[in-house]
């Protein structure tokens, strides 16, 4: 189960401090123009070492295309991508190989497999997400070129800090993917104080997709929202997922929540663009909760592999907020789910074509 | 994609007002004692027509076992279950066959398939969940007998009403699965007023599993929490899923969130029993948000199938809060995910056996 | 694994002498006209009790459509089909419930599951194939209407008897699906003698598909021929599968086997219409070997469930040659594989469209 | 669909003349000792350039383990293997990039994808099978250590040449995997003459597994024999698969075919060790037909990509009989299917354990 997707299938492999990480993308349509340079932008957005607010690990993150592309275009055969691990300082982790770090997967891997690769968290490291981001570069491109679908995300909360305004143009101008440019220096101070304290905080990311045609998704277990929930929850440190109004729906009235429609379009988007598991043509809206980083230099009580109680202190390079660079990862999962569902839709409903009437997206919500 | 699960595979079929609904349960271990009567309890807990607070549709919901059981025990071959639809008054829906009800899947099914079965919502009806509940009767039994795992849920919020106290013994004594017996008459008044107003509200369900051994789940895309998120989000009307502290994690500090452990057990359960996608041996805690029912007699603006703007009024029998009888459905999805993961775990790690040290569950969280 | 297919998924259930057998067909495109009567023709072709040369069991084999069809057309939701078992004389089998019949699955089911349903072979009965034939009625219809693909088969050998001539028009005029009408009375005598002797023989079926466009299939593990091999080998009593020249290829020269092509079409069809796992546009040719029926009134040495050596005599109704009515079953599997691959092809390669140059099918081979 | 297996999942990637070929093995149990050297033996058995009778391409075929192994043992996470392509002389193929070689997948890939990688056959090259052989090294080891299962194969026919005697000890002493050592020089002359003639021949491989316990396999579509048929037919150039007596069963009587059993064991093995899709504990016997190589320097009529009729001559390095080195490939597929089914069996039937009575394997057949 290191494979994601039904028809666009992404299989990832690799440990944080092994020789390499990589993926195989199977089921990709032929004829998509792809070059190694295409991966650079989103990998840089996700990269560690980008600001003083994220982990100091520096990886070149150069993607090698091993297969599936000929003369610059996908051929329909599996596309293998590889990134060598070049800055993996395993010695940082040597002292905790025999301990179970609270909040980490050390204990659960140990219990499942009877052993674990302790170097940098091994397979449980978020380094695996470089491959999600890489694979999604192809998905984003195909969705944009073929359907005009665009996918983007932003940081919607960090700790108890909320954006005061929302300016979509601000998001890509600061290292936090924060929609309020005027708050950036405040956020920097917040992060500096946090780092000094040795502690960490959680974050909330919102990702949206515009231009998704109505009809993508499946009725029961393959619901578009069900697969988005799994996709987001499969990202390291995620503890909650909402579609549209999410948990706010609990206290809403039905007369408030249901989105009215006119010929001019939907008048609201409480649903987040999905009804009955199928896209409505409105903006797809997903909100994702990230827990605070568990690797802290503040000591914590835990056990070692012999069952002794120990005080655990995690040194090494760690982000005080893993959510800061999670925006491109959430975008990646959204794009991969959408492309997979698009392929599945045309498999089953290829003869249906465009159905009338079509309600314009209206209010994005 | 009307199939749920990897090894314990449940395929459901049937429309709300078709001849029958049913399911096929494949991959079930042999030797589990099952009789038609075993399904009665949970189906009654889920049933419509149980109180004046839920839809007035009366279904016998008698399960016929068509295959896979011989001399009262599962044989290892597929178990087919069937419930005939006996009280399907299609005429209630005739007048809206040509309209897209806001908040419903009418429009999205139409766009996907170019046609739809409008009788009672067809395939998008929550009647499908009788089969989830039925299949999970077997899963609950197997989990309890083989591993001592118990699964239960309760209503944790309805509209803006929260339980004032939490008494696990109260949950099954009232039709709301509400943990505070002293609040039940208040809830009844709340529901009566709601019904009179013609409106509806959302709800939040919490489901937990105790006794899950550490090690169930998979590292990356098959994470236990990822599959729980998909399972819950695949239930009709669900808009959000949380594991453990969920969205509250966003504002938490890492020093607060990470669960410390001693030889006596974990000291907290912010994680909700899952770390790195794998169970830790603590209580599994899942919180699920249900949107308010969209079928209201309050008129709403929408379109008909010819693209004309119309005022839509939904008559017929509808729950003013779909969340009230969602507790057994959420329990069912939790049980099905756990049993599937248990089978997958013993497939891959059958030779690992019990690993030491084992941390006791400690605080349930 | 009672499910067949990737996108057109057929899940069957039911035992020979249980209440019913049935299937769920998932992933079917919407808009296909289907009525209960559509199943009658192929089920009659497959039916037992049709001639004195097949088992005397009489089943009405009336298919009930439980879901997925509305106003006579498929809706895109799962189609459940059900046939009640009405002539299941379990008492015929009571005396052998405690024995393992040689050549049957009695012993292997016992070893796998620790128990078995002995009535009529339970799940291992060929009665399950009524559902393959039923599901394929839809596949044949879709393939014919959408692509002009036709699927048909014939009996190509029974015991050591071979057709002396090949007349496609003869096949459906005799109960053997035999392509030489002049040999039918000879075959009847052969079968009568066989029945009198208490013994049985094997058979070989050839099924072909005409009109399959080039490009269906997948390069490596999802090869069209690989899936046809699995599909045929999954039929009860099958021991061998060939594509095109099959085992005759072993003694051929490369200069003889490779099919030359001109603008007018392929000049031969040794390949059986598949190259590199993908259809070439030529006729698809599959040959299938059926073993002789193992249920004989001639005594045989075997063991009982307590490990004692016993002499086993099988009474009850059995075909002296199971291959006689296997033609529609092999056709069904061919049609199901083709439709599934057609859906997969348009999922991945929907934008490729028709590619030039196209080589006409030429010689059918 | 470049993934093979349900629980032990092998995903391969790479083209004949791309940068590398590789695979990801997912679902492998933890704790299996694996080193890069373990792959050398079977890769050498499969390798080109081994004798003058196989293609002159020399590849180092050094396997790099990229993930999933820590301190010499599998960890349970995906195992990625990589072999760089070092001797890929693409210029050999440049002149035929615009032609469809008869008997090859050139035309069908072109039709499917609208483009193809013509270098050495691209993805359709048998070079992909190095990864099947590599992955199966782990499967063979696990099967042997855990269950005492051994897998081996031999060449059973080449062109019209059959072994005169059968000596299992001879098989690994000659480059043909031929079971009659006395015939080897005759075979060498046969091959030399064939090469001189510019032509090629087909071959038949038999692979067997000893020690398989009864109970592996699944009843209907996941039958052990069905999956073996798909596995073998998915190998390049395979045109037929038989289990046990295979096509010889057609002319057999039931009284001859069904394998009698005594307390001492089965008295024959016409079934090839599989009944009802489930292993019987007898030797598993699979026979596989390979067509003759299609790449010949003898000219052949075909079309080019512009639809013109051309005379095609294939130069470059090619085996005059691809079957010669197919023995380890067939063994690999047998081992992969068995390990996958073993994992699936313990998933569903883990609590069944060993069932009595057990019939000894008896006559291997």
Coordinates of N, CA, C and O in Angstrom, one line a residue, chain A residues 7 27-30 76-77 142 146 219 343-344 346-352, chain C residues 7 27-30 76-77 142 146 219 343-344 346-352:
Chain A
X7 N -6.3 4.6 -11.2 CA -5.9 4.6 -12.6 C -4.6 5.4 -12.8 O -3.7 4.9 -13.6
X27 N 0.0 4.6 -15.5 CA -1.4 4.9 -16.0 C -1.5 6.3 -16.6 O -2.6 6.8 -16.9
X28 N -0.3 7.0 -16.7 CA -0.3 8.4 -17.2 C -0.6 8.4 -18.7 O 0.0 7.6 -19.5
X29 N -1.5 9.2 -19.2 CA -1.7 9.3 -20.6 C -0.4 9.7 -21.4 O 0.5 10.3 -20.8
X30 N -0.4 9.2 -22.6 CA 0.8 9.6 -23.4 C 0.7 11.0 -23.9 O -0.3 11.6 -23.9
X76 N 3.2 6.7 -22.1 CA 2.1 5.8 -21.6 C 2.6 4.7 -20.8 O 1.9 4.0 -20.1
X77 N 3.9 4.5 -20.8 CA 4.5 3.5 -19.9 C 4.9 4.1 -18.6 O 5.0 5.4 -18.5
X142 N -1.4 18.3 -16.7 CA -2.5 17.7 -17.5 C -3.8 18.3 -17.2 O -4.6 18.6 -18.1
X146 N -5.7 20.2 -20.2 CA -6.8 19.5 -20.8 C -8.2 20.1 -20.3 O -9.1 20.1 -21.1
X219 N -20.1 7.4 -6.7 CA -21.3 7.6 -5.8 C -21.0 7.1 -4.3 O -21.4 7.8 -3.4
X343 N -9.7 10.4 -15.0 CA -9.5 9.2 -15.9 C -10.6 8.2 -15.6 O -11.1 7.6 -16.6
X344 N -11.0 8.0 -14.4 CA -12.0 7.1 -14.1 C -13.3 7.5 -14.7 O -14.1 6.7 -15.1
X346 N -13.9 9.3 -17.4 CA -14.0 9.1 -18.8 C -14.0 7.6 -19.2 O -14.5 7.2 -20.2
X347 N -13.4 6.8 -18.3 CA -13.5 5.3 -18.5 C -15.0 4.9 -18.5 O -15.5 4.3 -19.4
X348 N -15.7 5.3 -17.4 CA -17.1 4.8 -17.3 C -18.1 5.6 -18.1 O -19.0 5.0 -18.7
X349 N -17.9 6.9 -18.2 CA -18.9 7.8 -18.7 C -18.4 8.5 -20.0 O -18.9 9.6 -20.3
X350 N -17.4 7.9 -20.7 CA -16.9 8.5 -21.9 C -17.9 8.9 -22.9 O -17.7 9.8 -23.7
X351 N -19.0 8.1 -23.0 CA -20.0 8.4 -24.0 C -21.0 9.4 -23.6 O -21.9 9.9 -24.4
X352 N -21.0 9.8 -22.3 CA -22.0 10.7 -21.8 C -21.8 12.1 -22.3 O -22.7 12.8 -22.7
Chain C
X7 N -12.1 -2.3 -14.2 CA -13.1 -1.2 -14.3 C -14.5 -1.7 -14.5 O -15.4 -1.2 -13.9
X27 N -19.2 -0.5 -12.4 CA -18.4 0.3 -13.4 C -19.0 0.3 -14.8 O -18.4 0.7 -15.7
X28 N -20.2 -0.2 -14.9 CA -20.9 -0.3 -16.2 C -21.3 1.1 -16.7 O -21.9 1.9 -15.9
X29 N -21.0 1.5 -17.9 CA -21.5 2.8 -18.4 C -23.0 2.9 -18.3 O -23.7 1.9 -18.4
X30 N -23.4 4.1 -18.2 CA -24.9 4.4 -18.2 C -25.5 4.3 -19.6 O -24.7 4.5 -20.6
X76 N -25.4 3.5 -14.4 CA -24.1 3.8 -14.0 C -23.8 3.3 -12.5 O -22.7 3.2 -12.1
X77 N -24.8 2.9 -11.8 CA -24.7 2.4 -10.5 C -24.7 0.9 -10.6 O -25.0 0.3 -11.6
X142 N -22.8 -4.1 -25.3 CA -22.1 -2.8 -25.4 C -21.0 -2.9 -26.4 O -20.8 -1.9 -27.2
X146 N -21.3 -0.4 -29.6 CA -20.3 0.8 -29.5 C -19.2 0.6 -30.5 O -18.7 1.5 -31.1
X219 N 0.7 -3.0 -21.6 CA 2.0 -3.6 -22.0 C 2.6 -4.7 -21.2 O 3.1 -5.7 -21.7
X343 N -12.6 -0.1 -21.6 CA -12.8 1.0 -20.6 C -11.4 1.6 -20.1 O -11.2 2.8 -20.0
X344 N -10.5 0.6 -19.8 CA -9.2 1.0 -19.4 C -8.5 1.8 -20.5 O -7.7 2.8 -20.2
X346 N -9.7 3.7 -22.9 CA -10.2 5.1 -23.0 C -9.9 5.9 -21.8 O -9.8 7.1 -21.9
X347 N -9.7 5.3 -20.7 CA -9.3 6.0 -19.5 C -7.9 6.6 -19.7 O -7.7 7.8 -19.6
X348 N -7.0 5.8 -20.1 CA -5.6 6.3 -20.3 C -5.3 7.0 -21.6 O -4.6 8.0 -21.6
X349 N -5.9 6.5 -22.6 CA -5.6 7.0 -24.0 C -6.8 7.7 -24.7 O -6.8 7.7 -25.9
X350 N -7.7 8.2 -23.8 CA -8.9 8.9 -24.4 C -8.5 10.0 -25.4 O -9.3 10.2 -26.3
X351 N -7.4 10.6 -25.2 CA -7.1 11.7 -26.1 C -6.3 11.3 -27.4 O -6.1 12.1 -28.3
X352 N -5.9 10.0 -27.4 CA -5.1 9.6 -28.6 C -6.0 9.4 -29.8 O -5.6 9.8 -30.9

